Short mmCIF file of C-alpha atoms in Angstrom, two decimals:
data_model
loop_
_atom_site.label_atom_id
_atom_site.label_comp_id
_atom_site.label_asym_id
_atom_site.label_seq_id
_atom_site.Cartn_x
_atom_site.Cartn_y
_atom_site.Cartn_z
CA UNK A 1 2.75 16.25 -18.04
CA UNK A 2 4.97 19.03 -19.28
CA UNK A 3 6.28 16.74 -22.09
CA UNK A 4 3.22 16.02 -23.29
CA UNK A 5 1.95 19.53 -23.30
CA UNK A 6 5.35 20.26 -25.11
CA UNK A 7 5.06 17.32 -27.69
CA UNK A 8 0.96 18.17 -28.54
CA UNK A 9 2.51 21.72 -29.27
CA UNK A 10 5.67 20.67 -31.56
CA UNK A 11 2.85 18.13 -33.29
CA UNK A 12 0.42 21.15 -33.89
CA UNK A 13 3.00 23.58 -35.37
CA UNK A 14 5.00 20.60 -37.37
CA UNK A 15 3.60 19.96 -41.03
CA UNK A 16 0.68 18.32 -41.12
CA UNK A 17 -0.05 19.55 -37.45
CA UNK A 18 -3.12 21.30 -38.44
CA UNK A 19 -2.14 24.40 -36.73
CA UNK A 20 -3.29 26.82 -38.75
CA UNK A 21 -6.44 24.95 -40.18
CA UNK A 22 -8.71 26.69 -37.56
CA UNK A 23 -7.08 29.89 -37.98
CA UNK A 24 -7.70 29.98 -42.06
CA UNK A 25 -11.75 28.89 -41.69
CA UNK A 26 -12.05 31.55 -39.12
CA UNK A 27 -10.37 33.91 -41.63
CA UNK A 28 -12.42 32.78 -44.52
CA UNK A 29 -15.72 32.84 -42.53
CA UNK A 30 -15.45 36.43 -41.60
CA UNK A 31 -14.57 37.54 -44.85
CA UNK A 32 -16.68 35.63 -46.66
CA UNK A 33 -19.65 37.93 -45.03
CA UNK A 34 -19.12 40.90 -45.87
CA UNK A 35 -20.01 39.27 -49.70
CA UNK A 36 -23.01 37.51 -48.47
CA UNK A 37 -24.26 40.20 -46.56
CA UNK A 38 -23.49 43.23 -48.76
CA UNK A 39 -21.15 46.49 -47.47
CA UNK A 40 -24.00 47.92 -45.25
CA UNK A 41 -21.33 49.54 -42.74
CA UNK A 42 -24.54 49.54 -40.40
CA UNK A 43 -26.20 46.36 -41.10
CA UNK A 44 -22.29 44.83 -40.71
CA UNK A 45 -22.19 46.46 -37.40
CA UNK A 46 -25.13 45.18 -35.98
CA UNK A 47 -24.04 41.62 -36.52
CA UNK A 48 -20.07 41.67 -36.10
CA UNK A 49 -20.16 40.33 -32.86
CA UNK A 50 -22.29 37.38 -33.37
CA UNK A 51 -20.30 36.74 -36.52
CA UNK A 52 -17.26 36.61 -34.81
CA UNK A 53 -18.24 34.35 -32.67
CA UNK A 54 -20.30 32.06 -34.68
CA UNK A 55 -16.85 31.64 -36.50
CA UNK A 56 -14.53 31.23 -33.86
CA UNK A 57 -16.79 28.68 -32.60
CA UNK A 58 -17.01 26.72 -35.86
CA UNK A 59 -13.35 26.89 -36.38
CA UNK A 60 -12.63 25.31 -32.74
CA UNK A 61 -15.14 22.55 -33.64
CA UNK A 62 -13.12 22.35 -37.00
CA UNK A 63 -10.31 20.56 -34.92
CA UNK A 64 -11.86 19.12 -32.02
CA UNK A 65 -11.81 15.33 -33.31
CA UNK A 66 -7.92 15.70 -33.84
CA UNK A 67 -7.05 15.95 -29.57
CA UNK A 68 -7.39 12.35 -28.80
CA UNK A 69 -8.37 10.89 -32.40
CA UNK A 70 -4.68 10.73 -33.82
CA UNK A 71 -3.24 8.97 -30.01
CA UNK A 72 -5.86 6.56 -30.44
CA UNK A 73 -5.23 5.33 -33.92
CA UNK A 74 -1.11 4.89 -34.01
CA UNK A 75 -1.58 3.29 -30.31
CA UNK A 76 -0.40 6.57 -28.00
CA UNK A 77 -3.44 6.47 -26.11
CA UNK A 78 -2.93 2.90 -24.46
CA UNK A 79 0.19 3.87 -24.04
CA UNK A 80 -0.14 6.96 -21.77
CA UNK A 81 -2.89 5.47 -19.74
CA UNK A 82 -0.59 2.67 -18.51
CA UNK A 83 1.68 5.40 -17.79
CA UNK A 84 2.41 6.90 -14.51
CA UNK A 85 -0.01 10.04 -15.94
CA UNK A 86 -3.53 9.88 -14.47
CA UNK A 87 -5.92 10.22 -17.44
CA UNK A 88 -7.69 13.43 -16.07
CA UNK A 89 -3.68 15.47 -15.81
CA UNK A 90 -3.43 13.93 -20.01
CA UNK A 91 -6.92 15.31 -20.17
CA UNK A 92 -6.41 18.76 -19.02
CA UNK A 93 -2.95 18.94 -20.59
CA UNK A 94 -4.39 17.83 -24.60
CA UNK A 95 -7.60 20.30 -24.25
CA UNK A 96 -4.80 23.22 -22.86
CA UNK A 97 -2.91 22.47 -25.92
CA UNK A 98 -5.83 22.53 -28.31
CA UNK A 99 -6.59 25.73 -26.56
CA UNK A 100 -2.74 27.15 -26.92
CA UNK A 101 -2.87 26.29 -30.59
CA UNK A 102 -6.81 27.45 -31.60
CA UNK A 103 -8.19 29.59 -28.91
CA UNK A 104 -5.51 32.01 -28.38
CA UNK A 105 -4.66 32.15 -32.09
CA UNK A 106 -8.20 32.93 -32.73
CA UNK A 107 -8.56 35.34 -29.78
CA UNK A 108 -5.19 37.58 -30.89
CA UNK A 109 -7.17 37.23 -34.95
CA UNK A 110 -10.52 38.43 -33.96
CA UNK A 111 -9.80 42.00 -33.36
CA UNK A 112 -8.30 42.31 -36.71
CA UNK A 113 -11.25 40.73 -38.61
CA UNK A 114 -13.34 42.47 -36.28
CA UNK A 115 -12.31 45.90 -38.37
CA UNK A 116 -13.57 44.21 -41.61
CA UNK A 117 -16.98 43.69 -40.27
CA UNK A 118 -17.00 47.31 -38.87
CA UNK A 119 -17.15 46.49 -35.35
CA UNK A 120 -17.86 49.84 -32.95
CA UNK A 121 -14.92 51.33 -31.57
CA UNK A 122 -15.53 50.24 -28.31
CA UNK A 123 -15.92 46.37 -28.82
CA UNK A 124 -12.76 45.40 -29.59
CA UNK A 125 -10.60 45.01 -26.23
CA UNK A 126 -14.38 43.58 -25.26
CA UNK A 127 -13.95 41.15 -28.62
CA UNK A 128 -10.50 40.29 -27.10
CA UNK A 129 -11.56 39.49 -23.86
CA UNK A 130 -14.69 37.49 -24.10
CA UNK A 131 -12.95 35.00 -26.95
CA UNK A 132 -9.87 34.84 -23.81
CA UNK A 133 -11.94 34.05 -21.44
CA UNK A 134 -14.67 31.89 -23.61
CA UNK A 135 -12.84 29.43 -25.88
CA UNK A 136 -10.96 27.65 -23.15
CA UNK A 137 -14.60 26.52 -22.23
CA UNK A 138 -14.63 25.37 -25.96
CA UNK A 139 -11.50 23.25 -26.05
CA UNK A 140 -12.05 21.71 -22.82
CA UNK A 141 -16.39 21.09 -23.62
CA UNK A 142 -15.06 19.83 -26.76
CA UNK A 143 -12.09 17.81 -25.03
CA UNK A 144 -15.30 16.18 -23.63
CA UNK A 145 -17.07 15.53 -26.48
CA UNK A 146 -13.69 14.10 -28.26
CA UNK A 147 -13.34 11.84 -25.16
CA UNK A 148 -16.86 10.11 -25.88
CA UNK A 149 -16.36 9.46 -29.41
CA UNK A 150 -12.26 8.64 -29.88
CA UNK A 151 -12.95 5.08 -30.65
CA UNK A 152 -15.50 5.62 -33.46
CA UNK A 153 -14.49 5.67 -36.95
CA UNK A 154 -15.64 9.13 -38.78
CA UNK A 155 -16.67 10.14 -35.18
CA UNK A 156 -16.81 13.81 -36.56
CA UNK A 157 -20.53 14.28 -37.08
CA UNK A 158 -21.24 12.49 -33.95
CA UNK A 159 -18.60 14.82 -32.19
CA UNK A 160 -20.39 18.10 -33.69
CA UNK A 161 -24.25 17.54 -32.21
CA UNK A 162 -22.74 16.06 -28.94
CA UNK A 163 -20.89 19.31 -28.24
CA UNK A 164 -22.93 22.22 -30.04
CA UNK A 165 -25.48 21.97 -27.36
CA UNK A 166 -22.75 22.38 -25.05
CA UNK A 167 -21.39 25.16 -26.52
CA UNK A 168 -24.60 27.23 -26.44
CA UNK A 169 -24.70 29.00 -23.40
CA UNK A 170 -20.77 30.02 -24.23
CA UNK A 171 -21.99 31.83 -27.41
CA UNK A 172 -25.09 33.47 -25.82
CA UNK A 173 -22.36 34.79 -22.80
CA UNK A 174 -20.04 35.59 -24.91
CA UNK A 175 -21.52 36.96 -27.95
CA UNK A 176 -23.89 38.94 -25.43
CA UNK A 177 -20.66 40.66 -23.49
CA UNK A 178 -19.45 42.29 -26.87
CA UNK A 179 -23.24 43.19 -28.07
CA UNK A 180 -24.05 44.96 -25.42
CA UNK A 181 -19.94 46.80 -25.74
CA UNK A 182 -20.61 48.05 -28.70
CA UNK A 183 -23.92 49.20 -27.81
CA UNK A 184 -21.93 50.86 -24.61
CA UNK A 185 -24.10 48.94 -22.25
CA UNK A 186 -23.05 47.35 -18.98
CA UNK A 187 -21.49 43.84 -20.00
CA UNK A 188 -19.89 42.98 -16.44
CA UNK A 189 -22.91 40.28 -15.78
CA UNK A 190 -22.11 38.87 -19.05
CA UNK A 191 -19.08 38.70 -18.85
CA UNK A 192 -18.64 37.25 -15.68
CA UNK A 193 -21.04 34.50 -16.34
CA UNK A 194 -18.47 33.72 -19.77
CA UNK A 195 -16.24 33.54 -17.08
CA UNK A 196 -17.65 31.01 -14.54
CA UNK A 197 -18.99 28.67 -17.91
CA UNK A 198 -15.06 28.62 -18.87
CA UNK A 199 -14.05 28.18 -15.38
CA UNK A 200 -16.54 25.12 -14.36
CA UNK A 201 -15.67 23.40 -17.61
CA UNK A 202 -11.95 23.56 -16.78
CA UNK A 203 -12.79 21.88 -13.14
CA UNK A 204 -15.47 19.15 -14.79
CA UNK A 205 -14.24 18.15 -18.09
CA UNK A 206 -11.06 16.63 -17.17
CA UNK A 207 -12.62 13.85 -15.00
CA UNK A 208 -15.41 13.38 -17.14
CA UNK A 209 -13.40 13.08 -19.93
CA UNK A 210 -10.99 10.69 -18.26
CA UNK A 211 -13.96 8.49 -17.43
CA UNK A 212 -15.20 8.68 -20.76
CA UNK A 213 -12.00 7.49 -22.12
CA UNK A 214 -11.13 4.88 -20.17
CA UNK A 215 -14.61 3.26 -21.05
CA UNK A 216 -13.30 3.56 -24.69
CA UNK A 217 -10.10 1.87 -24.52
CA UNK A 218 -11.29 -0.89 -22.74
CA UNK B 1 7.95 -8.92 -5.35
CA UNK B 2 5.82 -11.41 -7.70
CA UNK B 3 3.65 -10.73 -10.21
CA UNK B 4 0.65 -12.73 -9.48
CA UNK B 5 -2.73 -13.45 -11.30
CA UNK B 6 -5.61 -15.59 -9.36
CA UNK B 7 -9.02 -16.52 -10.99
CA UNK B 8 -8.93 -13.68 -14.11
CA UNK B 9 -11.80 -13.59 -16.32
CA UNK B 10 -11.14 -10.70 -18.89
CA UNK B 11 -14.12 -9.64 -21.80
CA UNK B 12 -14.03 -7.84 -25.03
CA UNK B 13 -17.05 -5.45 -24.98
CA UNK B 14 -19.17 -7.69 -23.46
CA UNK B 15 -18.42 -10.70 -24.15
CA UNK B 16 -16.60 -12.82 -21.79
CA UNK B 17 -13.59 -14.68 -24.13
CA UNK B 18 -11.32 -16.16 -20.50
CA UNK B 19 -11.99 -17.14 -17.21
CA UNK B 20 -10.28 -18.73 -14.05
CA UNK B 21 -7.01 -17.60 -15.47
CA UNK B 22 -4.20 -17.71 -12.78
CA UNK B 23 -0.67 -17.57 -12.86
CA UNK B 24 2.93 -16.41 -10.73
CA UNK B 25 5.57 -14.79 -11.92
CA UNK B 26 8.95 -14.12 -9.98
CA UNK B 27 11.48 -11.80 -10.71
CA UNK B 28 13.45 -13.13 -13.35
CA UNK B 29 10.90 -15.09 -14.96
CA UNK B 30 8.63 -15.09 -18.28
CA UNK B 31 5.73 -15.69 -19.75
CA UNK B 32 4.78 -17.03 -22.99
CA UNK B 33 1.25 -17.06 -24.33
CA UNK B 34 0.21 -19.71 -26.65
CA UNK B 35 -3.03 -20.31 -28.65
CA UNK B 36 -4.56 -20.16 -31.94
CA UNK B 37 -5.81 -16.61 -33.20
CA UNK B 38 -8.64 -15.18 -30.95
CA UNK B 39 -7.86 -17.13 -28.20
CA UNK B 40 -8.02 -14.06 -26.40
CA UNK B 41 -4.21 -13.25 -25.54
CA UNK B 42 -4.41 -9.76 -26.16
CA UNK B 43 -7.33 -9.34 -24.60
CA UNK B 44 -5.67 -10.55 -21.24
CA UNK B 45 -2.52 -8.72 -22.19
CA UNK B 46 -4.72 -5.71 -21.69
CA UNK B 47 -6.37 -6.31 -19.22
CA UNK B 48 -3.16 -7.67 -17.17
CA UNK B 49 -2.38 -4.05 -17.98
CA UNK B 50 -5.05 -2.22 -16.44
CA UNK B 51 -6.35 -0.90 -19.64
CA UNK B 52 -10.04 -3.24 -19.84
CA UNK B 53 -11.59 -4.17 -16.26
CA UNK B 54 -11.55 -7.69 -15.59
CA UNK B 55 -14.68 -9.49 -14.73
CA UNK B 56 -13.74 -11.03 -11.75
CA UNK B 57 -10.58 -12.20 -9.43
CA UNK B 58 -7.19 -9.92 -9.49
CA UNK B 59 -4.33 -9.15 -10.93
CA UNK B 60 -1.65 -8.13 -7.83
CA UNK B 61 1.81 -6.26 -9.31
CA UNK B 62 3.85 -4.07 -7.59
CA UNK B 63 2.58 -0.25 -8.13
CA UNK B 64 3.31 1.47 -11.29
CA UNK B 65 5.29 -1.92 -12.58
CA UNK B 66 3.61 -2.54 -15.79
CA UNK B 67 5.28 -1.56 -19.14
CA UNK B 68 2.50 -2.44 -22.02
CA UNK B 69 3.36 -2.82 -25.33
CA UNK B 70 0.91 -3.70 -28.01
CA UNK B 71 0.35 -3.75 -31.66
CA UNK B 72 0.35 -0.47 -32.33
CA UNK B 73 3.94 1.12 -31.24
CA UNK B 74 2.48 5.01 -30.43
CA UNK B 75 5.03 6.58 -32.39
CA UNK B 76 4.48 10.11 -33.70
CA UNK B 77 5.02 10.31 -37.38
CA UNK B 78 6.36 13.74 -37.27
CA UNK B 79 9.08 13.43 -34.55
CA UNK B 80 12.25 12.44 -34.66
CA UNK B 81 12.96 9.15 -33.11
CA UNK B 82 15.36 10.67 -30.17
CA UNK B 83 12.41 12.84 -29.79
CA UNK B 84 9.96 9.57 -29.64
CA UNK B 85 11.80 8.05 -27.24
CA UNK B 86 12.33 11.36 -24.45
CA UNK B 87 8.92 11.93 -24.89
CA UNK B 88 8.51 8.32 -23.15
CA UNK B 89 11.11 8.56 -21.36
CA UNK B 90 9.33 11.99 -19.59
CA UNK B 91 6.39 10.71 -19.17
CA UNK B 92 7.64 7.61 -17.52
CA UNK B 93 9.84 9.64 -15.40
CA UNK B 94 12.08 7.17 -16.21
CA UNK B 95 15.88 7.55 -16.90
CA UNK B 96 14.78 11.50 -19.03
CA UNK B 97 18.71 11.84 -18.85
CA UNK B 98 20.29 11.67 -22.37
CA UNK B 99 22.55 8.26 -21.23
CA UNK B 100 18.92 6.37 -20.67
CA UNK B 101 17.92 7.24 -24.37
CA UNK B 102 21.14 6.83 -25.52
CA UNK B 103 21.33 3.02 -24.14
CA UNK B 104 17.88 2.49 -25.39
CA UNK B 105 19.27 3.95 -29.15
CA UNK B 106 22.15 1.71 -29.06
CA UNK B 107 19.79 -1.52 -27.71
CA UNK B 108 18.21 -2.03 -31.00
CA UNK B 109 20.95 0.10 -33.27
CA UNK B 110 18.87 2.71 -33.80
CA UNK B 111 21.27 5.19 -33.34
CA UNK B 112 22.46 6.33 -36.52
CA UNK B 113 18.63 6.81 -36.92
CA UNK B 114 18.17 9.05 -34.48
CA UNK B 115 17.30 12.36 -36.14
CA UNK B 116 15.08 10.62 -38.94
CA UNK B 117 11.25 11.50 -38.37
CA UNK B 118 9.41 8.61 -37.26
CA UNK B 119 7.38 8.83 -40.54
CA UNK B 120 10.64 7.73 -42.98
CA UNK B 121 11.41 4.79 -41.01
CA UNK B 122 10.27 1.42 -42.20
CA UNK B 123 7.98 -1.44 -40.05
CA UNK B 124 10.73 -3.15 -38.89
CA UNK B 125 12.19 -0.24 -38.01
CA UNK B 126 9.15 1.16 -36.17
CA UNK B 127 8.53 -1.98 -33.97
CA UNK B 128 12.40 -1.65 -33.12
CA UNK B 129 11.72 2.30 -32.28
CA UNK B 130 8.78 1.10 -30.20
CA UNK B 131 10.28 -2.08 -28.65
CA UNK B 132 12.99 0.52 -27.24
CA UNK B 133 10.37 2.34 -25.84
CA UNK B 134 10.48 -0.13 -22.85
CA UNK B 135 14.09 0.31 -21.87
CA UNK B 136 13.50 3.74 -21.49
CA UNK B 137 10.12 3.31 -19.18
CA UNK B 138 12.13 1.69 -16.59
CA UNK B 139 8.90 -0.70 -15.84
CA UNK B 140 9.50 -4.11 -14.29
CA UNK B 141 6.51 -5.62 -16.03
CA UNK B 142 6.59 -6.03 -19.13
CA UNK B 143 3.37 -6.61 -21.48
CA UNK B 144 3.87 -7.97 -25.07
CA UNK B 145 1.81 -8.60 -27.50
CA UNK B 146 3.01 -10.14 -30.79
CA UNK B 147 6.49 -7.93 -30.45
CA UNK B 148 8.26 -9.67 -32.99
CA UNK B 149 5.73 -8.75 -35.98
CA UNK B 150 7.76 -7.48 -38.80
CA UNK B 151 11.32 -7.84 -37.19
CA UNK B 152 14.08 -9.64 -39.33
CA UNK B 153 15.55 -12.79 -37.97
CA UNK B 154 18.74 -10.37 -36.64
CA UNK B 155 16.26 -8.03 -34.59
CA UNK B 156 14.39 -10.83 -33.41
CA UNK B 157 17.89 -12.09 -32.09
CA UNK B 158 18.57 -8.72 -30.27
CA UNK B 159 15.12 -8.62 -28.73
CA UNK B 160 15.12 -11.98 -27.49
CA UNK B 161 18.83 -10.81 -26.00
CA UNK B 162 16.89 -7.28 -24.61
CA UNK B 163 14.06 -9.73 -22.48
CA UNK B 164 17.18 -12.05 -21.34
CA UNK B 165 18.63 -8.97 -19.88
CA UNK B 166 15.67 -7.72 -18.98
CA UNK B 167 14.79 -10.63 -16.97
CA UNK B 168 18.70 -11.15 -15.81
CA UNK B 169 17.90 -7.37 -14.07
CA UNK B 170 15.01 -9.08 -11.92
CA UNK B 171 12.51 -7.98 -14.55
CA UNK B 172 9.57 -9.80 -15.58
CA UNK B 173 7.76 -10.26 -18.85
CA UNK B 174 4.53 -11.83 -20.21
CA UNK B 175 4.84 -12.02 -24.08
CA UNK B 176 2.25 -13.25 -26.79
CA UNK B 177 4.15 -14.37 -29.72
CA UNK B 178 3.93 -17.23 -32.38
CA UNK B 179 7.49 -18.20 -32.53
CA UNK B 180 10.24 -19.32 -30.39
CA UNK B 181 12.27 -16.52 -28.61
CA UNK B 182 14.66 -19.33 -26.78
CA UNK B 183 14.34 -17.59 -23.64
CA UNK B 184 16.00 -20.12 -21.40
CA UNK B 185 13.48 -18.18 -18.22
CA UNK B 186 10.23 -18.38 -19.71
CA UNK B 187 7.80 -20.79 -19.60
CA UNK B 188 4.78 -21.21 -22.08
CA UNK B 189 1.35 -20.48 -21.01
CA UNK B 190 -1.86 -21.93 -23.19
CA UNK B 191 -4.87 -19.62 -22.78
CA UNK B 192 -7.06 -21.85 -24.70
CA UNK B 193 -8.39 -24.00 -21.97
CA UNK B 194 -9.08 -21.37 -20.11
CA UNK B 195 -11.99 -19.70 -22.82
CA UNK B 196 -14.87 -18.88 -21.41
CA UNK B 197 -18.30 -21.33 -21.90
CA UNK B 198 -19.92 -18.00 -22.04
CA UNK B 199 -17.72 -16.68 -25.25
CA UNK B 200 -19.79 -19.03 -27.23
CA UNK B 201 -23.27 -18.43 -25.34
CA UNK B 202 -22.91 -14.89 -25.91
CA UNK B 203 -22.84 -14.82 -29.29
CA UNK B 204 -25.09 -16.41 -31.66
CA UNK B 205 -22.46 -16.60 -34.59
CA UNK B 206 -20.31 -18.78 -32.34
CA UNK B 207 -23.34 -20.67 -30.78
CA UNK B 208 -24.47 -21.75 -34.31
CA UNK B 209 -27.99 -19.81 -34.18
CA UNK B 210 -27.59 -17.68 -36.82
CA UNK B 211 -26.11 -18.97 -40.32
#
């Protein structure tokens, strides 16, 4: 299972791996409001943290359809589920290496973009945190939603209103635990919540996943 | 121990294209599949492989036997092809030591190929990469379909030679191909009378309802 964490990771940061595809709309979304918005340092700080997260949600949907798409076209797929792998370990290991190549990036990011949008002072280990602990709930929801629609062909749009619902109560939690940081409020409830969405995702998804796909490669 | 199918009937989506299907295999021995296009040999390729559920009776292999290789080759474009083949040979736990991939590199002569990215290789050269992919799974099964699909005469030559050793080793093989490997162990198998009624029931192209 190592290998294939290993060989999803040399595939993401080879060319053509789409590694830094979420990375660049997540740049390009936060910087893009400022423009939109107007330089309002208050009116920016109000709405930093939902910003932030809005975007570092979009830009993990960005590459969602790309974790079992690309196996299932050149034939992978088939492949690893006659292999000695069970199809839950290959899910877990693909949604951990969509998370090691988006989530984190985006996490380490968001502090930095976080100054153009003049986030208060004490948001941004909060910022930090909350995207840490929240987008592995992303890449594994999404994992899920990938799983249900590998064998269609321009799946995308189908993949994007399965999961969004999904993702909902992530960007309420986690949106909510930096909100209520910069307005030096208690965020532990929040927080912890974030914490238990990302956590019961990481023990569901992988079997519902695997179930999904094996009904698709049939 | 044998590799033994009794009373098979395999579907594709939800049509039912074989039934009654049954057949033994010993160690040593092979399989050929015969029948026209759509007959429905790849469908029980995969589903001798685990990968569709079949409709009824069973298919009885050893644990963790079954090597499948289909049309597609699951290569990754942007790794080398030593790189291809350790990835498979990790994940089948098989022989991950370098002189596993380096017999499966000199099997089909891929070795002075074996830094190239998978991307700058041509077909022939692909199906090769992906035909080696077996050696290296260390699977006593093996599942074929159509492996000989843009190999020259020569590489047809050294596969044929690959499933004679194969089989020579105690291994078994069930291959769906169009021409004649000269396998001196295998015997053909013709899937057409076994098509289910209920293929042409099912759908009202085939039943003649709709023109």
């Amino acid at each position: 299972m190592i290998a294939l964490l290993r060989r999803d990771l040399a595939l993401a940061l080879r060319s053509g791996g789409g590694f830094g595809l979420s990375l660049a709309f997540f740049l390009i979304v936060v910087m893009f409001v400022p423009f939109g918005i107007g330089p309002d340092r208050a009116t920016l700080a109000g709405i930093a943290p939902g910003i932030l997260w809005i975007g570092a949600l979009l830009a993990c949907l960005l590459s969602l359809d790309r974790i079992f798409q690309l196996d299932f076209e050149d034939g992978t797929l088939d492949l690893l589920a006659t292999s000695p792998l069970p199809l839950e370990g290959i899910v877990a290991m693909k949604a951990l290496a969509h998370w090691l190549t988006t989530g984190l990036p985006l996490a380490l990011a968001a502090p930095v973009l976080g100054f153009l949008l003049n986030l208060p002072e004490g948001a941004y280990g909060w910022l930090f945190l909350s995207l840490l602990a929240g987008t592995p709930a992303l890449s594994f929801l999404g994992a899920f939603g990938a799983a249900l629609t590998v064998g269609l062909k321009r799946g995308g749009l189908l993949l994007s209103l399965l999961v969004l619902p999904l993702y909902i109560p992530t960007l309420i939690f986690g949106a909510q635990t930096v909100v209520l940081a910069a307005d030096q409020m208690a965020n532990q409830t929040a927080f912890l919540i974030l914490l238990a969405i990302s956590l019961l995702s990481l023990a569901i998804v992988p079997f519902a996943a695997a179930r999904a796909l094996s009904v698709n490669l049939r | 121990m044998d590799f033994f199918v009794d009373d098979l009937g395999c579907r594709r989506g939800e049509v039912e294209i074989l039934s009654g299907v049954g057949f033994s295999l010993a160690p040593g021995q092979a399989l050929v599949l015969r029948g026209p296009n759509g007959s429905g040999k790849t469908t029980l390729l995969r589903t001798l492989a685990g990968l569709a559920p079949a409709v009824r009776g069973r298919v009885v292999a050893p644990p963790e036997s079954i090597a499948y290789a289909g049309h597609l080759d699951g290569l990754k474009a942007q790794l080398t092809v030593a790189e291809n083949l350790a990835f498979w040979a990790a994940v089948f736990g098989g022989d991950t030591a370098a002189g596993g991939i380096d017999a499966a590199l000199d099997g089909f002569s891929l070795r002075a190929l074996s830094d190239r990215q998978a991307q700058h290789l041509s077909a022939g050269q692909k199906r090769r990469l992906g035909l080696s992919r077996l050696l290296v799974t260390g699977r006593m099964i093996w599942l074929l379909d159509e492996p000989t699909v843009s190999l020259d005469a020569a590489s047809v030559a050294v596969f044929a030679g690959m499933v004679e050793s194969h089989l020579a080793a105690g291994g078994m093989a069930v291959i769906a191909t169009h021409i004649d490997l000269g396998l001196a162990a295998a015997r053909d198998f013709d899937v057409t009378p076994f098509r289910a009624r209920q293929a042409a029931e099912a759908n009202p192209f085939l039943a003649g309802e709709i023109r």
